[in-house]
């Protein structure tokens, strides 16, 4: 028998030391824990001040929108077991509710955004209700089809502005509100969801994902909790859509476009699924990248699709998990 | 009275044709799922791809029509097999990844075609035989009759194939009980490759039959995927008989909608079919109930 | 309501495709008693459990619990009424510590009802449950990741999931399978404790010797039918049962 080598991964000392209350005993340990989160928050808050022009500032806003869609995708898919292929559904519903209210009744964003978020979440949950009691693949199919369907209906019936959409909506007072509003929402969503999945109810969601038969056998009606999860995720998505329509002062059928369904998935897969923060990282990479590639036009979607294929096929854990592993663990070769 | 009978006859004949069109569209997806439990969301993409490849062979390379079709089908079948062999095989078993992954592949194909300029009304492949005849007072062009004939032929040959040939029987064996079949020496990966090749070829076959009736455009890819999925859910994922019955139900529902309401609502009908099925009988008309409820 | 009518199964049948998985099975179970269901593999025992607990709907027949017709009720309602079950193929939540696996059941309405409104934090309730079940409290065992637990503990965890619900009936689907005799010996007191608390138990098992020591009566199934019912000794002497298990040929 030849002696071989294998990789062994061990938690770093500092990780182990920070696992309990003993963290508070030293600055170094506290920094170890807090640093990544601080970097994220401070980074996001400072970046708008550093950007040279409004072009880049709008880019940050778009990035956050995609990040919101990506984290709600991650939440639904990896913490509840519902594969959501239709981020565009939330964008469109949220966008049209906010845009419609603004255009028809002149309501200001302060009203339209919350109404679109809650109302949109209710509508999306109701639309998706039939698939909730059953196996996940149907949810995937239905979420995929809805945006395409709604797009065609609006196109065909010409309601809500038809192919031209609803122009001339109210925008935010200035570019700083543009950015900090969405950045604030993004930060809250990331940390909020991360907190949620570790709370008791989050554990219930994860139990439903892992073994819904056992949850049913424990006397819990699965459908209502799945509906709650869909409500939360679609609320975030509709919020993003409502925000976008006021950012661009316009809402149209492109809100239902595949871009909003596919890029969040690619971002989540690239960034690292199952982490909530990973998809944010993925969006932070893909959105600027796709801007650079804007010249390629429709090829962008091909690009996202190819990234998806590559990551799923080769390194499914994604970037965030990779970095997290490096941060928390070190590896070395040992003799077998 | 005579006018009304003519109208009903219209609905009857066109409903029939529409139903067979749906069978042709759904066959590939149904077969792949039925045999390998793989939801092949690249189905629509393979459909339009065959159309465009046929067009290229016909118009750009000047091959004669039958050769173009045969070659295009062969290429599509190969591509389908390749999709499995190089990609799907790695994510087999993880349903979420299968759907996302196959959809991503389909997306890559369709959007590449769109980007390459295959949009607009410039692309069409000709019908097989020109002209039309009257059936019971309804004028039907030959292409549509060929479609119905093809649908019949496909159904019969599939039945013969899966009941009487060695390959077909092993495919059925895997479909019914994967582990038992594996213990008997039937390789599930190999059958998956075959089923994907077969499913892709069927998708392509449907394309070359149906596309001559109009233009080839990328949108058709998305539509076909949705219709195929709707038919298979309504009929029961994995049941070929279910697919057949569902095609007729949906086909007539769509024809009636077109006749009495409006053309655009075809997709709405498909979606309504999906949702109604999920609410009332999730496993579909003839779906294997075991799949849905027994997942322990 | 008579003594015998706690759980009543009447002529229940279920076919899959052409195969009759369960064929006209009937039995009664009195409150607080323990029933063992045995039979060769494929005789329909797990299907019967699925039928009783609502995971599958029977083609025909009825099931009554405390005189209430539960035949067509969905699984979570049946569990809410007090009938719980274990699963043969367990899938605990691997990335979570053992006690977190019990959080989900503690969400159910039944737990809220039967605890009379007073309810501590779920975490501590979960730990208490695990202690009841035999996880040593002051050790690190409840906090270990479920993926690192040995089989015996996993089986107990599965049972804990049922007990968390404060059930009236527990159906154990092959809970001894895969355990060594020593491990089974440590689980039996647990079952006996449940019996002393008055819980009605149904156990599907292949380990006959261990099973017969704790059941009140036994039911034998083969090819979906019930072929015998009664005290363990009597049942094992029946011709049909012997044939089923040992394939004894009748001599002409």
Coordinates of N, CA, C and O in Angstrom, one line a residue, chain B residues 105 203 255:
Chain B
X105 N -28.9 26.2 -19.9 CA -28.5 25.8 -21.2 C -29.4 26.2 -22.3 O -29.0 26.8 -23.4
X203 N -38.2 16.7 -30.2 CA -38.4 18.2 -30.2 C -38.2 18.7 -31.6 O -38.9 19.5 -32.2
X255 N -58.2 26.0 -28.9 CA -58.9 26.3 -30.1 C -60.2 27.1 -29.8 O -60.5 28.1 -30.5

